[in-house]
Amino acid sequence: MKALDELTFDNRFARLGDAFSTHVLPEPLDAPRLVVASDAAMALLDLDPTVAETPVFAELFGGHKLWAEAEPRAMVYSGHQFGGYTPQLGDGRGLLLGEVYNQAGEHWDLHLKGAGMTPYSRMGDGRAVLRSSIREFLASEALHALGIPSSRALCVIGSDTPVWREKQERGAMVLRLAHSHIRFGHFEYFYYTKKPEQQAELAEHVLNLHYPECREQPEPYLAMFREIVERNAEMIAKWQAYGFCHGVMNTDNMSILGITFDFGPFAFLDDFDAHFICNHSDHEGRYSFSNQVPIGQWNLSALAQALTPFISVDALKEALGLYLPLYQAHYLDLMRRRLGLTTAEDADQPLVERLLKLMQNSGVDYTLFFRRLGDESAALAVARLRDDFVDLAGFDAWADQYKARVARDGDYSEAQRRERMHAVNPLYILRNYLAQNAIAAAESGDYSEARRLHEVLSKPFEEQAGMEQYAQRPPDWGKHLEISCSS
Ligand code: AMP
Ligand code: MG
């Protein structure tokens, strides 16, 4: 275990120089204080979790202090936002403080979000509010616990600094961890500004640091792009299988590592709804739940365009062609497991599709359905779940097929079935209303709810004593919360 001043830095992105990022110092928050920290994320830096409670921790991650070896930088990038190209974006309110490596030799970027104005702030104030910081923290750590690749979050630091959104709120900072903060939009920036040398430097950097195994391939850049396609297909399959809606899948929010990145008005589905739009400024539903799948491919095409200086168009097209079949394979594999199946049959896909249609028509809770399906034998579980459906004849027909399918799948005990299914079907997910409760308490100075919710969500598959209230459908007020896009 390390003390806070023992972190070891190796700022490889900063060393790329001023064409890639600008030196900017964090702007401190007034009266910084710990809201919540993640012990699991602390462990990634070899930090003893108790240091989170020390005043120097809030000073470091509230922008008051810096390690001598830190090199805070605002990165430049661009990106396609809602389908249109924005020529210059960049870290408008976040700073890459530096890259730290742990005892296992893993490198982690320390990124402080809400750290004040930068040359890329455009009309913004460089700040993040407590509300959105808590949401990002909870989501990052909850997705990770579900096995969905995501950036991580070390802590949220709250403050007295006033920040204006629709009303006056308070500023906060989130310390985000990721192996890289490079987005699709980084490649787009150097491609569209016609800077081939920097574009090549960036590609080399990503290849060397993040895809070294692709070096061995005859065409290393193509191998790297293929890997990015594969990782995105797998990540989005997991979003769809677990009901996660990102909300702002602009190419500047897509990580070259295939991790969930940049949390805004995201949501987990309560009732299953393929058409769900979590972002209230997304009037056309570009980033609706079911559109996430084709948008994943659209975004990869935008990245492919930016890689045309290195890879032939035909090879890029071929690699893009991998996306949908890979997505389908990962998705179906996960959905089979969610249904408790251990073998594969061709008819599993229509079995899943029919179930989702029935759930959609009856507004069935997506998470609880699968959890309860694993509570008992298939026959007992479907008999109990039947009451949640309006189209009883439709459900009965599905249930008969499901029971027959389970019988063909293998001969295992109810206990084996439960254990296997509960290991992939969470009991606790980050429902919007749960986040809202934690935020309301935190805004009045009580951080205990945010901390408790974080704890519960760190073990989403394990039933936790006394935590029944976190495994319920939302109350009426919490069903269709409009999550503000301002953050
Ligand atoms: P986002 O929607 O959070 O992914 O941000 C899109 C772009 O706007 C990025 O370049 C952000 O850095 C920038 N941005 C968002 N909010 C602010 C803010 N309050 N101040 C400065 N820049 C911001
Ligand atoms: Mg962003």
Coordinates of C-alpha atoms and ligand atoms in Angstrom, one line a residue:
M1 CA 0.0 0.0 0.0
K2 CA 1.2 3.5 -0.8
A3 CA 0.7 6.8 0.8
L4 CA -0.7 9.6 -1.3
D5 CA 2.7 11.2 -1.9
E6 CA 4.2 7.9 -3.1
L7 CA 2.4 7.7 -6.5
T8 CA 4.8 7.1 -9.4
F9 CA 4.2 9.1 -12.5
D10 CA 5.1 8.4 -16.1
N11 CA 3.3 11.1 -18.2
R12 CA 3.6 9.5 -21.7
F13 CA 0.7 11.5 -23.3
A14 CA 2.1 14.8 -21.9
R15 CA 5.4 14.0 -23.6
L16 CA 3.7 14.0 -27.0
G17 CA 3.9 17.8 -26.6
D18 CA 1.9 20.9 -27.3
A19 CA 0.3 19.8 -30.6
F20 CA -1.7 17.3 -28.5
S21 CA -2.4 19.1 -25.3
T22 CA -1.9 22.3 -23.4
H23 CA -0.5 22.8 -19.9
V24 CA -3.2 24.1 -17.6
L25 CA -3.4 24.2 -13.8
P26 CA -6.5 23.1 -12.0
E27 CA -8.7 25.9 -10.5
P28 CA -9.3 25.0 -6.9
L29 CA -12.8 24.4 -5.4
D30 CA -13.8 26.3 -2.3
A31 CA -13.9 24.2 0.9
P32 CA -13.2 20.9 -0.9
R33 CA -14.5 17.8 0.9
L34 CA -14.8 14.1 0.2
V35 CA -18.2 13.0 -1.0
V36 CA -17.5 9.4 -1.9
A37 CA -14.5 7.3 -2.8
S38 CA -14.1 3.9 -4.4
D39 CA -11.9 1.5 -2.4
A40 CA -11.7 -0.8 -5.5
A41 CA -10.4 2.2 -7.6
M42 CA -8.0 3.2 -4.8
A43 CA -6.6 -0.3 -5.0
L44 CA -5.8 0.2 -8.7
L45 CA -3.3 2.9 -7.6
D46 CA -2.1 0.8 -4.6
L47 CA -3.6 3.4 -2.3
D48 CA -4.7 2.5 1.2
P49 CA -8.5 3.4 1.2
T50 CA -8.2 5.2 4.5
V51 CA -6.2 8.0 2.9
A52 CA -9.5 9.2 1.2
E53 CA -10.6 10.6 4.6
T54 CA -7.5 12.7 5.1
P55 CA -7.7 16.5 4.3
V56 CA -4.9 16.3 1.8
F57 CA -6.9 13.9 -0.4
A58 CA -9.7 16.5 -0.8
E59 CA -7.1 19.1 -1.5
L60 CA -5.4 17.1 -4.2
F61 CA -8.6 16.1 -6.0
G62 CA -10.3 19.4 -5.3
G63 CA -7.6 21.2 -7.3
H64 CA -5.6 22.8 -4.4
K65 CA -2.4 20.7 -4.5
L66 CA -0.5 18.8 -7.1
W67 CA 2.2 16.2 -7.0
A68 CA 5.6 17.6 -8.2
E69 CA 5.6 14.9 -11.0
A70 CA 2.1 15.6 -12.2
E71 CA 1.9 17.4 -15.6
P72 CA -1.7 18.7 -15.9
R73 CA -2.7 18.9 -19.6
A74 CA -6.0 19.7 -21.4
M75 CA -6.2 17.4 -24.5
V76 CA -7.3 18.6 -27.9
Y77 CA -9.8 16.5 -30.0
S78 CA -12.8 17.0 -32.2
G79 CA -15.7 14.7 -33.1
H80 CA -19.1 14.1 -34.7
Q81 CA -21.8 15.3 -32.4
F82 CA -25.3 14.0 -33.2
G83 CA -24.1 13.2 -36.7
G84 CA -22.5 16.6 -37.5
Y85 CA -18.8 17.3 -37.4
T86 CA -17.5 19.8 -34.8
P87 CA -14.0 20.8 -35.8
Q88 CA -12.6 21.5 -32.4
L89 CA -13.6 20.2 -29.0
G90 CA -11.1 19.2 -26.3
D91 CA -10.9 19.0 -22.5
G92 CA -13.1 22.0 -21.7
R93 CA -13.3 21.2 -18.1
G94 CA -11.2 18.2 -17.4
L95 CA -7.4 17.8 -17.0
L96 CA -5.2 14.9 -17.5
L97 CA -3.2 15.3 -14.3
G98 CA -0.7 12.6 -15.3
E99 CA -0.2 8.9 -15.8
V100 CA 0.5 6.8 -12.8
Y101 CA 1.7 3.2 -12.7
N102 CA 1.0 0.7 -9.9
Q103 CA 3.0 -2.1 -8.5
A104 CA 1.6 -4.5 -11.1
G105 CA 3.0 -2.2 -13.8
E106 CA -0.4 -1.0 -15.0
H107 CA -0.6 2.6 -16.1
W108 CA -3.6 4.7 -15.2
D109 CA -4.5 8.1 -16.4
L110 CA -5.6 10.4 -13.6
H111 CA -8.2 12.8 -15.1
L112 CA -9.8 15.5 -13.0
K113 CA -13.2 16.5 -14.3
G114 CA -14.6 19.9 -13.3
A115 CA -11.1 21.4 -12.9
G116 CA -11.8 24.8 -14.4
M117 CA -11.4 26.6 -17.7
T118 CA -9.0 25.5 -20.4
P119 CA -8.3 26.8 -24.0
Y120 CA -11.1 24.3 -25.1
S121 CA -13.8 25.6 -22.8
R122 CA -15.7 27.4 -25.6
M123 CA -18.8 29.0 -23.9
G124 CA -18.5 26.7 -20.8
D125 CA -17.3 27.6 -17.3
G126 CA -15.0 24.7 -16.9
R127 CA -16.9 23.3 -14.0
A128 CA -19.0 20.1 -13.2
V129 CA -21.8 20.1 -10.7
L130 CA -22.2 17.7 -7.8
R131 CA -25.2 16.1 -9.3
S132 CA -23.5 15.0 -12.6
S133 CA -20.3 14.1 -10.7
I134 CA -22.1 11.7 -8.4
R135 CA -23.8 10.2 -11.4
E136 CA -20.6 9.6 -13.3
F137 CA -18.9 8.2 -10.2
L138 CA -21.7 5.7 -9.5
A139 CA -22.1 4.7 -13.1
S140 CA -18.4 4.0 -13.7
E141 CA -18.1 1.8 -10.7
A142 CA -21.4 0.1 -11.2
L143 CA -20.7 -0.7 -14.8
H144 CA -17.3 -2.1 -13.9
A145 CA -19.0 -4.3 -11.2
L146 CA -21.4 -5.6 -13.8
G147 CA -18.5 -6.7 -16.0
I148 CA -19.1 -3.9 -18.6
P149 CA -15.9 -2.2 -19.7
S150 CA -15.8 1.3 -18.3
S151 CA -13.6 4.2 -17.2
R152 CA -13.3 4.0 -13.4
A153 CA -13.8 6.7 -10.8
L154 CA -11.7 7.2 -7.7
C155 CA -13.7 9.8 -5.9
V156 CA -16.0 12.8 -6.0
I157 CA -14.9 16.0 -4.2
G158 CA -17.7 18.4 -3.3
S159 CA -17.4 22.1 -2.5
D160 CA -19.0 25.5 -1.8
T161 CA -18.1 26.9 -5.2
P162 CA -21.3 28.2 -6.8
V163 CA -21.9 26.9 -10.4
W164 CA -24.8 28.1 -12.5
R165 CA -26.9 25.7 -14.5
E166 CA -30.7 25.9 -14.7
K167 CA -30.3 27.1 -11.1
Q168 CA -27.4 27.7 -8.8
E169 CA -25.7 24.5 -7.9
R170 CA -22.3 23.6 -6.3
G171 CA -19.2 22.6 -8.1
A172 CA -17.5 19.2 -7.7
M173 CA -14.7 17.2 -9.3
V174 CA -14.6 13.6 -10.2
L175 CA -11.2 11.9 -10.5
R176 CA -11.6 9.5 -13.4
L177 CA -9.2 6.6 -14.1
A178 CA -8.6 4.9 -17.5
H179 CA -5.7 3.3 -19.3
S180 CA -6.1 6.0 -21.9
H181 CA -8.3 9.1 -22.4
I182 CA -7.8 9.0 -26.2
R183 CA -11.1 9.1 -28.1
F184 CA -12.1 8.5 -31.7
G185 CA -12.2 12.3 -31.9
H186 CA -8.5 12.6 -31.3
F187 CA -7.8 10.8 -34.6
E188 CA -10.6 12.9 -36.3
Y189 CA -9.0 16.1 -35.1
F190 CA -5.6 15.4 -36.7
Y191 CA -7.2 14.0 -39.9
Y192 CA -9.5 16.9 -40.5
T193 CA -6.9 19.6 -39.6
K194 CA -4.6 17.8 -42.1
K195 CA -1.7 17.2 -39.7
P196 CA -0.4 13.8 -41.0
E197 CA 2.8 13.9 -38.9
Q198 CA 0.9 14.3 -35.6
Q199 CA -1.7 11.8 -36.8
A200 CA 1.0 9.3 -37.3
E201 CA 2.6 10.1 -33.9
L202 CA -0.8 9.6 -32.3
A203 CA -1.3 6.3 -34.0
E204 CA 2.1 5.1 -33.0
H205 CA 1.4 6.1 -29.4
V206 CA -1.8 4.2 -29.3
L207 CA -0.3 1.2 -30.9
N208 CA 2.7 1.0 -28.7
L209 CA 0.9 1.7 -25.4
H210 CA -2.4 0.0 -25.9
Y211 CA -2.2 -2.5 -28.7
P212 CA 1.4 -3.7 -28.6
E213 CA 0.4 -7.2 -29.7
C214 CA -0.8 -5.7 -33.1
R215 CA 2.8 -4.9 -33.8
E216 CA 3.4 -8.5 -34.6
Q217 CA 0.8 -8.5 -37.3
P218 CA 1.6 -7.8 -41.0
E219 CA -0.4 -4.6 -40.9
P220 CA -0.2 -3.3 -37.4
Y221 CA -2.7 -0.4 -37.9
L222 CA -5.3 -2.5 -39.5
A223 CA -4.9 -5.1 -36.7
M224 CA -5.4 -2.3 -34.2
F225 CA -8.5 -1.0 -35.9
R226 CA -9.9 -4.5 -36.0
E227 CA -9.3 -4.8 -32.3
I228 CA -11.1 -1.5 -31.7
V229 CA -14.0 -2.8 -33.7
E230 CA -14.1 -6.0 -31.7
R231 CA -13.9 -4.2 -28.3
N232 CA -16.7 -1.9 -29.3
A233 CA -18.9 -4.7 -30.5
E234 CA -18.4 -6.5 -27.2
M235 CA -19.0 -3.4 -25.1
I236 CA -22.2 -2.4 -26.9
A237 CA -23.4 -6.1 -26.7
K238 CA -23.1 -5.7 -22.9
W239 CA -24.9 -2.4 -22.8
Q240 CA -27.8 -4.0 -24.7
A241 CA -27.8 -7.2 -22.7
Y242 CA -27.9 -5.2 -19.4
G243 CA -30.2 -2.3 -20.5
F244 CA -27.6 0.5 -20.3
C245 CA -28.4 3.6 -22.4
H246 CA -25.4 5.9 -22.9
G247 CA -27.3 8.9 -24.3
V248 CA -24.5 10.8 -26.0
M249 CA -22.7 8.5 -28.3
N250 CA -20.8 11.3 -30.1
T251 CA -17.4 10.2 -31.4
D252 CA -15.7 12.5 -28.9
N253 CA -17.2 10.3 -26.2
M254 CA -16.0 7.0 -27.7
S255 CA -12.8 5.6 -26.2
I256 CA -10.2 3.9 -28.4
L257 CA -10.0 1.2 -25.7
G258 CA -13.7 0.2 -26.1
I259 CA -14.7 1.2 -22.6
T260 CA -17.8 3.1 -21.6
F261 CA -16.7 6.7 -21.4
D262 CA -18.0 10.3 -20.7
F263 CA -21.2 9.8 -18.7
G264 CA -24.0 12.4 -19.3
P265 CA -27.8 11.7 -19.2
F266 CA -27.2 7.9 -19.3
A267 CA -29.8 5.5 -17.8
F268 CA -30.4 1.9 -17.1
L269 CA -33.8 0.7 -18.4
D270 CA -36.3 0.1 -15.7
D271 CA -39.2 -1.3 -17.8
F272 CA -37.9 -2.9 -21.0
D273 CA -38.3 -0.3 -23.8
A274 CA -36.3 -0.8 -27.0
H275 CA -37.2 2.8 -28.1
F276 CA -36.1 4.4 -24.8
I277 CA -34.4 7.8 -25.2
C278 CA -32.6 8.8 -22.0
N279 CA -31.3 12.1 -23.4
H280 CA -34.1 14.7 -23.4
S281 CA -32.3 16.9 -26.0
D282 CA -32.1 13.9 -28.4
H283 CA -35.4 14.8 -30.1
E284 CA -34.9 12.4 -33.0
G285 CA -33.9 9.5 -30.8
R286 CA -30.5 9.1 -32.6
Y287 CA -29.1 7.6 -29.4
S288 CA -32.2 5.6 -28.3
F289 CA -31.6 2.3 -26.7
S290 CA -31.9 0.1 -29.8
N291 CA -30.1 2.6 -32.0
Q292 CA -27.0 2.2 -29.9
V293 CA -26.1 -0.9 -32.0
P294 CA -26.1 0.8 -35.5
I295 CA -24.6 4.0 -34.0
G296 CA -21.7 1.9 -32.7
Q297 CA -21.0 1.0 -36.3
W298 CA -21.5 4.6 -37.5
N299 CA -19.0 5.8 -35.0
L300 CA -16.5 3.2 -36.0
S301 CA -16.9 4.3 -39.6
A302 CA -16.1 7.9 -38.6
L303 CA -12.9 6.5 -37.0
A304 CA -12.2 4.5 -40.1
Q305 CA -12.4 7.6 -42.2
A306 CA -9.8 9.3 -40.0
L307 CA -7.5 6.2 -40.4
T308 CA -7.6 6.3 -44.2
P309 CA -4.1 7.8 -44.4
F310 CA -2.8 4.5 -42.8
I311 CA -5.1 1.7 -44.0
S312 CA -6.7 1.0 -47.4
V313 CA -10.4 1.7 -47.7
D314 CA -11.1 -1.9 -48.6
A315 CA -9.3 -3.2 -45.5
L316 CA -11.2 -0.7 -43.4
K317 CA -14.5 -1.8 -44.9
E318 CA -13.7 -5.4 -44.3
A319 CA -12.8 -4.7 -40.6
L320 CA -16.1 -2.7 -40.2
G321 CA -17.9 -5.7 -41.5
L322 CA -16.9 -7.6 -38.4
Y323 CA -18.8 -5.4 -36.1
L324 CA -22.4 -6.6 -36.5
P325 CA -21.7 -10.4 -36.5
L326 CA -19.4 -10.0 -33.5
Y327 CA -22.0 -7.8 -31.7
Q328 CA -24.7 -10.4 -32.4
A329 CA -22.6 -13.3 -31.2
H330 CA -21.7 -11.5 -27.9
Y331 CA -25.2 -10.3 -27.3
L332 CA -26.7 -13.7 -27.9
D333 CA -24.2 -15.4 -25.7
L334 CA -25.0 -13.1 -22.9
M335 CA -28.7 -13.4 -23.3
R336 CA -28.5 -17.2 -23.4
R337 CA -26.7 -17.0 -20.1
R338 CA -29.2 -14.6 -18.7
L339 CA -31.9 -17.2 -19.6
G340 CA -29.8 -19.8 -17.8
L341 CA -28.9 -21.7 -21.0
T342 CA -25.5 -23.4 -21.3
T343 CA -25.8 -24.6 -24.9
A344 CA -26.6 -22.8 -28.2
E345 CA -29.5 -23.5 -30.6
D346 CA -30.4 -21.5 -33.7
A347 CA -33.8 -20.8 -32.3
D348 CA -32.4 -19.0 -29.3
Q349 CA -32.4 -15.6 -31.1
P350 CA -36.2 -15.6 -31.8
L351 CA -36.7 -16.9 -28.3
V352 CA -35.0 -13.8 -26.9
E353 CA -36.7 -11.5 -29.4
R354 CA -40.1 -12.8 -28.5
L355 CA -39.5 -12.4 -24.8
L356 CA -38.3 -8.8 -25.3
K357 CA -41.4 -8.0 -27.3
L358 CA -43.7 -9.4 -24.6
M359 CA -41.7 -7.4 -22.0
Q360 CA -42.0 -4.2 -24.1
N361 CA -45.8 -4.6 -24.5
S362 CA -46.4 -5.2 -20.8
G363 CA -43.8 -2.8 -19.3
V364 CA -41.9 -5.5 -17.4
D365 CA -38.9 -4.6 -15.3
Y366 CA -35.9 -5.7 -17.3
T367 CA -33.6 -6.4 -14.4
L368 CA -36.0 -8.0 -12.0
F369 CA -37.5 -10.3 -14.6
F370 CA -34.2 -12.1 -15.2
R371 CA -33.2 -12.2 -11.6
R372 CA -36.5 -13.8 -10.6
L373 CA -36.4 -16.2 -13.5
G374 CA -33.3 -17.7 -11.8
D375 CA -34.9 -17.9 -8.4
E376 CA -36.6 -21.2 -9.0
S377 CA -36.9 -23.9 -11.5
A378 CA -38.0 -22.8 -15.0
A379 CA -41.5 -24.1 -14.5
L380 CA -42.1 -22.4 -11.1
A381 CA -40.4 -19.2 -12.2
V382 CA -42.5 -18.6 -15.3
A383 CA -45.7 -19.5 -13.4
R384 CA -44.9 -16.7 -10.9
L385 CA -43.7 -14.2 -13.5
R386 CA -46.8 -14.7 -15.7
D387 CA -48.7 -12.1 -13.6
D388 CA -46.5 -9.3 -14.9
F389 CA -47.6 -9.8 -18.4
V390 CA -50.7 -8.4 -20.1
D391 CA -50.7 -10.7 -23.1
L392 CA -51.1 -13.9 -21.1
A393 CA -51.6 -16.2 -24.1
G394 CA -48.5 -14.8 -25.7
F395 CA -46.5 -15.3 -22.5
D396 CA -47.8 -18.8 -22.0
A397 CA -46.7 -19.7 -25.6
W398 CA -43.2 -18.3 -24.9
A399 CA -43.0 -20.0 -21.5
D400 CA -43.8 -23.4 -23.1
Q401 CA -41.0 -22.9 -25.6
Y402 CA -38.7 -21.7 -22.8
K403 CA -39.4 -24.7 -20.6
A404 CA -38.8 -27.1 -23.4
R405 CA -35.6 -25.4 -24.3
V406 CA -34.4 -25.5 -20.7
A407 CA -35.2 -29.3 -20.6
R408 CA -33.1 -29.8 -23.8
D409 CA -30.3 -27.7 -22.3
G410 CA -29.2 -30.2 -19.7
D411 CA -30.0 -31.8 -16.4
Y412 CA -29.1 -29.6 -13.5
S413 CA -30.5 -29.0 -10.1
E414 CA -32.5 -25.9 -9.1
A415 CA -29.6 -24.8 -6.9
Q416 CA -27.1 -25.0 -9.8
R417 CA -29.5 -23.1 -12.1
R418 CA -30.0 -20.4 -9.5
E419 CA -26.3 -20.0 -8.8
R420 CA -25.4 -19.8 -12.5
M421 CA -28.2 -17.4 -13.3
H422 CA -27.7 -15.1 -10.4
A423 CA -24.0 -14.8 -11.3
V424 CA -25.1 -13.0 -14.6
N425 CA -28.4 -11.4 -13.6
P426 CA -27.9 -8.5 -11.2
L427 CA -30.3 -7.8 -8.4
Y428 CA -29.1 -4.1 -8.1
I429 CA -28.6 -1.7 -10.9
L430 CA -28.2 2.1 -10.9
R431 CA -31.8 3.1 -11.4
N432 CA -32.2 6.8 -12.1
Y433 CA -34.4 7.3 -9.1
L434 CA -31.8 5.7 -6.8
A435 CA -29.1 8.1 -8.1
Q436 CA -31.6 10.9 -7.6
N437 CA -32.2 10.0 -4.0
A438 CA -28.4 10.0 -3.4
I439 CA -28.0 13.3 -5.2
A440 CA -30.8 15.0 -3.2
A441 CA -29.2 14.0 0.1
A442 CA -25.7 15.0 -1.0
E443 CA -27.0 18.4 -2.1
S444 CA -28.2 19.0 1.4
G445 CA -24.8 17.8 2.8
D446 CA -25.5 14.2 3.6
Y447 CA -23.2 11.9 1.6
S448 CA -24.3 8.7 3.3
E449 CA -26.8 7.7 0.7
A450 CA -24.3 8.1 -2.2
R451 CA -21.8 6.0 -0.2
R452 CA -24.4 3.3 0.6
L453 CA -25.6 3.1 -3.0
H454 CA -22.1 2.8 -4.3
E455 CA -21.4 -0.1 -1.8
V456 CA -24.6 -1.9 -2.9
L457 CA -23.8 -1.5 -6.6
S458 CA -20.3 -2.7 -6.1
K459 CA -21.7 -6.3 -5.6
P460 CA -24.7 -6.2 -8.0
F461 CA -25.1 -10.0 -8.2
E462 CA -25.0 -10.7 -4.4
E463 CA -28.1 -10.4 -2.4
Q464 CA -27.2 -8.0 0.5
A465 CA -29.0 -8.2 3.8
G466 CA -31.2 -5.2 4.6
M467 CA -30.9 -3.7 1.1
E468 CA -34.2 -4.8 -0.3
Q469 CA -35.1 -1.1 -1.1
Y470 CA -32.4 -1.0 -3.8
A471 CA -33.9 -4.0 -5.6
Q472 CA -37.3 -2.6 -6.4
R473 CA -39.1 -1.1 -9.4
P474 CA -39.1 2.7 -9.2
P475 CA -41.9 4.4 -7.3
D476 CA -44.3 6.5 -9.5
W477 CA -42.2 9.7 -9.1
G478 CA -39.1 7.9 -10.2
K479 CA -40.4 6.3 -13.3
H480 CA -39.8 8.8 -16.0
L481 CA -37.3 11.3 -14.5
E482 CA -36.1 13.9 -16.9
I483 CA -32.4 13.9 -16.3
S484 CA -31.0 17.3 -17.2
C485 CA -28.4 17.3 -19.9
S486 CA -26.6 20.2 -18.2
S487 CA -23.7 18.9 -16.1
Ligands
AMP1 P1 -19.8 16.5 -23.1 O1 -21.1 16.7 -23.6 O2 -19.6 16.5 -21.6 O3 -19.1 15.2 -23.6 O4 -18.9 17.7 -23.6 C1 -18.7 18.1 -24.9 C2 -17.6 19.2 -25.0 O5 -18.0 20.3 -24.2 C3 -16.3 18.8 -24.4 O6 -15.3 19.4 -25.2 C4 -16.3 19.3 -23.0 O7 -15.0 19.5 -22.5 C5 -17.1 20.6 -23.2 N1 -17.8 21.0 -22.0 C6 -18.9 20.4 -21.5 N2 -19.3 21.1 -20.4 C7 -18.4 22.1 -20.2 C8 -18.2 23.2 -19.2 N3 -19.1 23.3 -18.2 N4 -17.2 24.0 -19.4 C9 -16.3 23.9 -20.4 N5 -16.4 22.9 -21.3 C10 -17.4 22.1 -21.2
MG2 MG -17.5 14.4 -23.8

